[in-house]
Amino acid sequence: MTTAVSTLEIRNLHVSVETEEGPREILRGVDLTVRKGETHAIMGPNGSGKSTLSYSIAGHPKYTVTNGSITLDGEDVLTMGVDARARAGIFLAMQYPVEIPGVSVSNFLRSSATAVRGEAPKLRTWVKEVKASMEALEMDPAFAERGVNEGFSGGEKKRHEILQMALLKPKIAVLDETDSGLDVDALRIVSGGIEAVRAKGETGILLITHYTRILRYIKPEFVHVMAAGRIVDSGGPELAAVLEDGGYDRYVKGGGAAVSLGGGAAAVAPAGAGAAS
Amino acid sequence: MAVIDATGRPPAAAGAVPRPVRSRDPQDHDVPTGREEAWRFTPLRRLRGLPTGPEADGLVTVTVTAPDGVAVERLDAADARIGRVLIPADRIAAFATARAGGATAVTIPAEASLSEPVIVRLHGEGPQGAAGAASAAGVAYGHLVIEAGPFSSATVVLDHTGSATYAGNVEVYVGHGASLTVISLQDWDAGTVHLGAHAFSVGRDAKLRSFTVTLGGELVRLNPTVDYRGPGGDAELNGVFFTDAGQHQEHRLLVTHQARSCRSRVTYKGALRGESAHAVWIGDVLIGADAVDTDTYELNRNLVLTDGARADSVPNLEILTGEVVGAGHASATGRFDDEALFYLQSRGIPPTEARRLVVHGFFAEVIDRIDIPELRDRIMTSVAARLGESELAEAIAEAEAAEAAEAAEAAEAAEAAEAAEAAEAAGAAAGAGAGAGAGAGA
């Protein structure tokens, strides 16, 4: 691997959270490689550690990395603060975006674009850029003057997340259950927004989802199954179809051990990892 | 009867809202000891002797800028217009009026609709006399009378700056059907002590919007009060304060609903930062037995930015009639929302900037209601300055200024080109004329 392709590498990642009964390990050795232009879906039952993985990548202080590494283009992500990670090119679309009363969407977007790009975007081009991105996501222009996530519907929150992804142009975007809580129309619009970013080929996407529904709109090259804090199976899009039919039962009952689904699918991610190192 | 109480406390029993002695004679009021309910939060030792009513030895100059038609007068102490709204409820307020030796009156005529605000500048001239700058600012007293005539519409700004030890009263009468906005900005220099009774009386079907913005000063203690002179009155009392290390800022409000079908809304938001920053908010609302159809809600939110700061927030609601539209209060004091800070940082915004945005947003709800953009900017800039330099905001402002300069240059160039063209055309015409003239003369 010599070409300068943006690559997020997660190696043997162990993550704990503090509970009343002491620290509890949620991720137990996750290995994953996501390159620019690739789309990976991570699927798994509730409590398997999907959200923990996404928050750990973004650096949420609630999660403690006890072992392993995350690097972006060889740079150690774990030593970076939350904001530095974003400026390095990591983006997390949150499952439950937070309300920030009184901070307008337009002020927020301009502040974050200024921070991530390292300079304030030119006002004239910026206004056009925001307008075009909002139109693509079928967002009312009046939206820009509302408080961040304040009184937004579920669909509006998710569109707002994808709008930010489109404007911030990350190297790696982690989409944490972006499909949850969306009706069919909203899912179509949000998926369209993700596809638009994907089509540019400049962003590696890690799509975290509980359901296969969104995979009808976005076809990942790689599908991973997460259970009990590990990636227990990896494959191509066909793995999603298997999950759609069979659900997660086999993974959950199997105590987290990988179960071969045939088709040589399990070899995909490890092979990718090997090529990256 | 709809009693909403976000604090989870039942409405206070009869007598919970204090009924102080009301008199213009300072001697009718006891010297506060600090044990009284009204004084228990106030550091009396820092009042520089104001409860004893020392002779004035300082100066707060009053300058009024008003649009045409507004009467600005100096009233002498015996003038009947003093004390129509405000009857002092404590000793310092009584001294303020007694020692002020009259009042400055601003009268907006009936049915006038002012397009420009009336600006009342109250400037503390700082330490006076031989003691010089080392001594505390001299004592000054003041009294303002503001009257909005029936069906008038106006905005009055009280802009407190400089350095003083000031006991200043303000009484405001909003005439029937009038709409008045009063903005009192306490933008004092450090080292100022300011106590004041701000009494508002709202006429029949009149609307009052009040903003109390307390930023500077060492100790500021204000008592805004509202009563109603007829049904249909509407009072909005908004407040913003930023209490820094060592500052004591106290706002004690009393809204008395004794007329029927009146409305009141109280919204005070404060941020506190630094060692010994102390903010006190008391919100008393009294709904009298005859005040049926009353609609009232009061809210205080405090954002404690650091350790060592203290916010006291006490809403009191006393209801003597069951037939109200709504009567509620809410009070909450909290720290930064960590999830909001994480969200902002996950978009590349550094932690200090994230905190600044959250504070900005917290205050915006109230400050954005102020209709004067320059004042809004001044308040937000003052708040921002207290939070330290903002690299992001500066980068954006610089880029915008550069773009604006560029655009202006381009416009200028275009204008110059146009002017040159026009001049050329004019020159050509003049030349032709001269030629014709010459021809005719020949």
XYZ file of C-alpha atoms in Angstrom, chain B residues 45 116 124 148 302 306 372 377 426 432:
10
model
C -21.002 45.575 53.889
C -36.236 56.499 17.134
C -20.996 57.745 36.693
C -45.900 57.127 27.848
C -28.878 30.183 35.030
C -17.203 27.470 36.368
C -32.353 47.869 18.323
C -24.615 43.787 19.089
C -20.361 65.604 -20.933
C -19.829 70.399 -29.365
